[in-house]
mmCIF file of C-alpha atoms in Angstrom:
data_model
loop_
_atom_site.group_PDB
_atom_site.id
_atom_site.type_symbol
_atom_site.label_atom_id
_atom_site.label_comp_id
_atom_site.label_asym_id
_atom_site.label_seq_id
_atom_site.Cartn_x
_atom_site.Cartn_y
_atom_site.Cartn_z
ATOM 1 C CA ASP A 1 -19.867 -11.877 3.739
ATOM 2 C CA GLN A 2 -16.959 -11.469 1.903
ATOM 3 C CA GLN A 3 -17.175 -7.923 0.457
ATOM 4 C CA VAL A 4 -13.522 -8.028 -1.368
ATOM 5 C CA LYS A 5 -13.189 -11.098 -3.682
ATOM 6 C CA GLN A 6 -10.221 -12.597 -5.602
ATOM 7 C CA ASN A 7 -11.984 -15.587 -7.285
ATOM 8 C CA SER A 8 -8.431 -17.008 -8.849
ATOM 9 C CA PRO A 9 -6.952 -18.872 -6.120
ATOM 10 C CA SER A 10 -3.707 -19.344 -8.514
ATOM 11 C CA LEU A 11 -2.358 -17.769 -11.356
ATOM 12 C CA SER A 12 0.912 -19.080 -13.616
ATOM 13 C CA VAL A 13 2.641 -16.859 -16.447
ATOM 14 C CA GLN A 14 5.676 -17.002 -18.548
ATOM 15 C CA GLU A 15 8.380 -14.637 -17.789
ATOM 16 C CA GLY A 16 8.180 -12.040 -19.896
ATOM 17 C CA ARG A 17 4.496 -11.974 -20.275
ATOM 18 C CA ILE A 18 1.759 -9.987 -18.583
ATOM 19 C CA SER A 19 0.265 -10.883 -15.424
ATOM 20 C CA ILE A 20 -3.550 -9.935 -14.850
ATOM 21 C CA LEU A 21 -4.558 -10.354 -11.117
ATOM 22 C CA ASN A 22 -8.169 -9.825 -10.934
ATOM 23 C CA CYS A 23 -10.469 -8.536 -7.840
ATOM 24 C CA ASP A 24 -14.075 -7.787 -7.056
ATOM 25 C CA TYR A 25 -15.454 -5.865 -4.724
ATOM 26 C CA THR A 26 -19.325 -5.462 -3.498
ATOM 27 C CA ASN A 27 -19.465 -2.675 -0.833
ATOM 28 C CA SER A 28 -19.829 0.850 -2.803
ATOM 29 C CA MET A 29 -18.786 2.817 -0.290
ATOM 30 C CA PHE A 30 -15.176 1.472 -0.850
ATOM 31 C CA ASP A 31 -13.427 4.365 -2.482
ATOM 32 C CA TYR A 32 -9.472 3.252 -2.276
ATOM 33 C CA PHE A 33 -8.039 0.438 -3.339
ATOM 34 C CA LEU A 34 -4.380 -0.751 -2.620
ATOM 35 C CA TRP A 35 -2.424 -4.013 -3.798
ATOM 36 C CA TYR A 36 0.011 -6.082 -1.624
ATOM 37 C CA LYS A 37 2.640 -8.673 -2.388
ATOM 38 C CA LYS A 38 3.146 -11.036 0.145
ATOM 39 C CA TYR A 39 5.604 -14.080 1.016
ATOM 40 C CA PRO A 40 4.871 -16.663 3.623
ATOM 41 C CA ALA A 41 5.740 -15.655 7.058
ATOM 42 C CA GLU A 42 6.412 -12.003 6.100
ATOM 43 C CA GLY A 43 4.115 -8.743 6.257
ATOM 44 C CA PRO A 44 2.409 -7.842 3.088
ATOM 45 C CA THR A 45 4.640 -5.453 0.844
ATOM 46 C CA PHE A 46 2.513 -2.218 -0.288
ATOM 47 C CA LEU A 47 2.887 -2.245 -4.234
ATOM 48 C CA ILE A 48 -0.064 0.416 -5.926
ATOM 49 C CA SER A 49 -3.187 2.248 -5.193
ATOM 50 C CA ILE A 50 -5.939 3.877 -6.667
ATOM 51 C CA SER A 51 -8.616 6.034 -5.228
ATOM 52 C CA SER A 52 -12.385 6.107 -6.983
ATOM 53 C CA ILE A 53 -11.523 9.472 -8.195
ATOM 54 C CA LYS A 54 -9.257 7.656 -10.998
ATOM 55 C CA ASP A 55 -9.621 4.699 -13.025
ATOM 56 C CA LYS A 56 -5.675 3.735 -13.780
ATOM 57 C CA ASN A 57 -2.920 4.553 -11.653
ATOM 58 C CA GLU A 58 0.679 3.204 -12.959
ATOM 59 C CA ASP A 59 3.894 2.806 -10.845
ATOM 60 C CA GLY A 60 6.774 0.980 -12.983
ATOM 61 C CA ARG A 61 5.572 -2.328 -14.190
ATOM 62 C CA PHE A 62 2.501 -2.063 -11.993
ATOM 63 C CA THR A 63 -0.626 -0.656 -13.384
ATOM 64 C CA VAL A 64 -3.734 -0.779 -11.503
ATOM 65 C CA PHE A 65 -7.150 -0.389 -13.217
ATOM 66 C CA LEU A 66 -10.445 0.709 -11.592
ATOM 67 C CA ASN A 67 -13.548 -0.063 -13.146
ATOM 68 C CA LYS A 68 -16.405 1.696 -10.503
ATOM 69 C CA SER A 69 -19.454 0.486 -12.442
ATOM 70 C CA ALA A 70 -18.317 -3.106 -12.681
ATOM 71 C CA LYS A 71 -17.234 -2.824 -8.733
ATOM 72 C CA HIS A 72 -14.077 -4.709 -10.500
ATOM 73 C CA LEU A 73 -10.378 -3.827 -10.324
ATOM 74 C CA SER A 74 -7.271 -5.602 -11.754
ATOM 75 C CA LEU A 75 -3.429 -5.244 -11.474
ATOM 76 C CA HIS A 76 -1.162 -5.734 -14.522
ATOM 77 C CA ILE A 77 2.571 -6.664 -14.399
ATOM 78 C CA VAL A 78 4.388 -6.185 -17.280
ATOM 79 C CA PRO A 79 7.144 -7.649 -17.970
ATOM 80 C CA SER A 80 6.521 -10.455 -15.430
ATOM 81 C CA GLN A 81 9.603 -11.617 -13.551
ATOM 82 C CA PRO A 82 10.447 -14.674 -11.402
ATOM 83 C CA GLY A 83 10.828 -12.433 -8.306
ATOM 84 C CA ASP A 84 7.288 -11.383 -8.470
ATOM 85 C CA SER A 85 6.051 -14.901 -7.574
ATOM 86 C CA ALA A 86 4.213 -14.340 -4.303
ATOM 87 C CA VAL A 87 0.851 -14.201 -3.265
ATOM 88 C CA TYR A 88 -1.237 -10.862 -3.889
ATOM 89 C CA PHE A 89 -3.779 -9.278 -2.207
ATOM 90 C CA CYS A 90 -6.054 -6.500 -3.066
ATOM 91 C CA ALA A 91 -7.520 -4.347 -0.293
ATOM 92 C CA ALA A 92 -10.438 -1.915 -0.259
ATOM 93 C CA SER A 93 -11.132 1.176 2.210
ATOM 94 C CA THR A 94 -13.151 3.800 2.757
ATOM 95 C CA MET A 95 -11.923 7.349 3.185
ATOM 96 C CA GLN A 96 -13.633 7.978 6.461
ATOM 97 C CA GLY A 97 -12.499 4.339 8.066
ATOM 98 C CA ALA A 98 -9.114 4.570 5.663
ATOM 99 C CA GLN A 99 -6.911 2.273 7.645
ATOM 100 C CA LYS A 100 -9.789 -0.279 8.301
ATOM 101 C CA LEU A 101 -8.631 -2.571 5.008
ATOM 102 C CA VAL A 102 -11.097 -5.245 3.750
ATOM 103 C CA PHE A 103 -8.482 -7.839 1.974
ATOM 104 C CA GLY A 104 -9.644 -10.432 -0.527
ATOM 105 C CA GLN A 105 -8.351 -13.804 -0.009
ATOM 106 C CA GLY A 106 -5.226 -13.514 -1.974
ATOM 107 C CA THR A 107 -3.904 -15.067 -5.374
ATOM 108 C CA ARG A 108 -0.699 -16.995 -5.718
ATOM 109 C CA LEU A 109 1.325 -15.897 -8.721
ATOM 110 C CA THR A 110 4.162 -18.086 -9.973
ATOM 111 C CA ILE A 111 6.397 -17.213 -12.729
ATOM 112 C CA ASN A 112 7.744 -19.686 -15.070
ATOM 113 C CA PRO A 113 10.982 -19.110 -16.323
ATOM 114 C CA LYS B 1 13.474 5.325 7.823
ATOM 115 C CA ALA B 2 13.019 2.538 9.818
ATOM 116 C CA GLY B 3 9.552 0.384 8.553
ATOM 117 C CA VAL B 4 7.244 -0.938 10.907
ATOM 118 C CA THR B 5 8.788 -2.823 13.800
ATOM 119 C CA GLN B 6 7.065 -5.807 15.866
ATOM 120 C CA THR B 7 8.099 -7.921 18.732
ATOM 121 C CA PRO B 8 8.039 -10.668 19.166
ATOM 122 C CA ARG B 9 8.576 -12.145 16.009
ATOM 123 C CA TYR B 10 7.753 -15.823 17.204
ATOM 124 C CA LEU B 11 6.139 -16.860 20.298
ATOM 125 C CA ILE B 12 4.279 -19.965 21.287
ATOM 126 C CA LYS B 13 1.955 -19.949 24.174
ATOM 127 C CA THR B 14 -0.511 -22.102 26.071
ATOM 128 C CA ARG B 15 -4.137 -22.484 26.294
ATOM 129 C CA GLY B 16 -5.622 -20.027 28.885
ATOM 130 C CA GLN B 17 -2.522 -17.807 28.890
ATOM 131 C CA GLN B 18 -2.368 -13.940 27.717
ATOM 132 C CA VAL B 19 -0.028 -12.707 25.184
ATOM 133 C CA THR B 20 0.814 -9.053 24.419
ATOM 134 C CA LEU B 21 2.177 -7.794 21.222
ATOM 135 C CA SER B 22 4.145 -4.713 20.560
ATOM 136 C CA CYS B 23 4.259 -2.629 17.390
ATOM 137 C CA SER B 24 6.240 0.743 16.931
ATOM 138 C CA PRO B 25 5.124 2.360 13.776
ATOM 139 C CA ILE B 26 6.810 4.259 10.963
ATOM 140 C CA SER B 27 8.572 7.704 12.548
ATOM 141 C CA GLY B 28 5.720 10.078 12.139
ATOM 142 C CA HIS B 29 2.820 7.777 11.735
ATOM 143 C CA ARG B 30 0.178 8.360 14.104
ATOM 144 C CA SER B 31 -2.310 5.809 12.994
ATOM 145 C CA VAL B 32 -1.499 2.134 13.790
ATOM 146 C CA SER B 33 -3.750 -1.154 13.104
ATOM 147 C CA TRP B 34 -3.829 -4.709 13.783
ATOM 148 C CA TYR B 35 -4.625 -7.568 11.425
ATOM 149 C CA GLN B 36 -4.684 -11.307 12.236
ATOM 150 C CA GLN B 37 -3.964 -13.628 9.285
ATOM 151 C CA THR B 38 -4.890 -17.274 9.273
ATOM 152 C CA PRO B 39 -5.349 -20.145 6.600
ATOM 153 C CA GLY B 40 -9.069 -20.111 6.906
ATOM 154 C CA GLN B 41 -9.948 -16.771 7.219
ATOM 155 C CA GLY B 42 -7.437 -14.824 5.748
ATOM 156 C CA LEU B 43 -6.304 -11.476 6.693
ATOM 157 C CA GLN B 44 -9.275 -9.482 9.119
ATOM 158 C CA PHE B 45 -8.852 -6.185 10.572
ATOM 159 C CA LEU B 46 -8.818 -6.232 14.440
ATOM 160 C CA PHE B 47 -8.711 -2.564 15.497
ATOM 161 C CA GLU B 48 -7.233 1.136 14.782
ATOM 162 C CA TYR B 49 -5.765 3.612 17.271
ATOM 163 C CA PHE B 50 -5.176 6.894 16.508
ATOM 164 C CA SER B 51 -3.856 9.361 19.178
ATOM 165 C CA GLU B 52 -4.022 6.900 21.842
ATOM 166 C CA THR B 53 -8.154 6.183 21.108
ATOM 167 C CA GLN B 54 -9.516 3.138 19.383
ATOM 168 C CA ARG B 55 -10.903 4.722 16.033
ATOM 169 C CA ASN B 56 -12.265 1.631 14.322
ATOM 170 C CA LYS B 57 -12.572 -2.142 15.856
ATOM 171 C CA GLY B 58 -13.360 -5.448 13.791
ATOM 172 C CA ASN B 59 -15.411 -8.435 14.854
ATOM 173 C CA PHE B 60 -13.439 -9.866 17.244
ATOM 174 C CA PRO B 61 -14.347 -11.017 20.837
ATOM 175 C CA GLY B 62 -13.532 -8.798 23.838
ATOM 176 C CA ARG B 63 -10.484 -11.222 24.439
ATOM 177 C CA PHE B 64 -8.816 -9.026 21.912
ATOM 178 C CA SER B 65 -7.654 -5.437 23.173
ATOM 179 C CA GLY B 66 -5.228 -2.853 22.164
ATOM 180 C CA ARG B 67 -3.891 0.499 23.145
ATOM 181 C CA GLN B 68 -1.748 3.190 22.157
ATOM 182 C CA PHE B 69 0.607 5.399 23.819
ATOM 183 C CA SER B 70 1.649 9.046 23.369
ATOM 184 C CA ASN B 71 4.631 7.958 21.407
ATOM 185 C CA SER B 72 2.353 6.437 18.911
ATOM 186 C CA ARG B 73 3.570 2.954 19.538
ATOM 187 C CA SER B 74 0.921 0.045 20.686
ATOM 188 C CA GLU B 75 0.276 -2.975 21.947
ATOM 189 C CA MET B 76 -2.370 -5.557 21.408
ATOM 190 C CA ASN B 77 -3.152 -8.176 23.815
ATOM 191 C CA VAL B 78 -5.345 -11.247 23.765
ATOM 192 C CA SER B 79 -6.398 -12.921 27.015
ATOM 193 C CA THR B 80 -7.392 -16.743 27.726
ATOM 194 C CA LEU B 81 -5.997 -17.818 24.423
ATOM 195 C CA GLU B 82 -7.822 -20.760 22.589
ATOM 196 C CA LEU B 83 -6.181 -22.751 20.043
ATOM 197 C CA GLY B 84 -7.713 -20.829 17.195
ATOM 198 C CA ASP B 85 -6.040 -17.586 18.180
ATOM 199 C CA SER B 86 -2.547 -19.491 16.530
ATOM 200 C CA ALA B 87 -1.882 -16.773 13.694
ATOM 201 C CA LEU B 88 0.388 -14.226 12.149
ATOM 202 C CA TYR B 89 -0.830 -11.067 13.816
ATOM 203 C CA LEU B 90 0.398 -7.793 11.612
ATOM 204 C CA CYS B 91 0.640 -4.227 12.571
ATOM 205 C CA ALA B 92 0.508 -1.567 10.041
ATOM 206 C CA SER B 93 0.983 2.091 10.384
ATOM 207 C CA SER B 94 -0.067 5.139 7.959
ATOM 208 C CA GLY B 95 -0.087 9.120 8.116
ATOM 209 C CA THR B 96 -3.550 10.828 8.940
ATOM 210 C CA GLY B 97 -6.175 11.271 6.720
ATOM 211 C CA GLY B 98 -7.797 8.715 4.036
ATOM 212 C CA GLY B 99 -5.864 7.678 0.936
ATOM 213 C CA ASN B 100 -2.742 7.199 3.014
ATOM 214 C CA THR B 101 -0.401 4.357 2.152
ATOM 215 C CA ILE B 102 -0.756 1.847 5.204
ATOM 216 C CA TYR B 103 2.615 -0.059 5.776
ATOM 217 C CA PHE B 104 2.597 -3.341 7.333
ATOM 218 C CA GLY B 105 5.390 -5.199 9.797
ATOM 219 C CA GLU B 106 6.518 -8.189 9.406
ATOM 220 C CA GLY B 107 4.390 -9.717 11.832
ATOM 221 C CA SER B 108 4.588 -11.658 15.152
ATOM 222 C CA TRP B 109 3.826 -15.249 14.705
ATOM 223 C CA LEU B 110 1.448 -17.076 17.557
ATOM 224 C CA THR B 111 1.261 -20.567 18.266
ATOM 225 C CA VAL B 112 -1.234 -21.615 21.151
ATOM 226 C CA VAL B 113 -0.689 -25.045 22.206
#
């Protein structure tokens, strides 16, 4: 039972355009969501998070949107840069089990020059 | 401020052996959690320790165990290694309470032959 799903294994975007990565979850108890970027053989790097009391959070080029009724979140990167090429994971947790993250399977983002 | 430090980075073990991996959290972080990443199963939560006590546990067999010391450093142990235990083992640390960002180390690559 996969509680967090990233249905697109890969995404290719032109440099300078917007990258949109999507994530769906099934567990309505999740109330804290995070996005991580990962290169092979390295640990995930934290990008941005959002709690369920908000529907949007911005940090520089990264914006996360949360639609609680649809149990859907998305990460927008604008403008996309070649250094953004990596695997992106969304993760979810509950405030009670805050450190127990449930991860999606990841989306490989490729930014083309 | 130093990040999460994991040792060793790479190791090779033989089936049936046991292995111990070490993690030093970010200074001031009292929660340490462990994750396993494999190509087939993705990133999966192993367990979390807080104040030397296991606070959360994932769905892994009893061969996987851990502990935390009074200085918040943590170790995880896998006994009677199987080929399927070959994976990237990631340690993460965070502050207390829900909504805290969880930071990951670079990981320990374990190969079981």
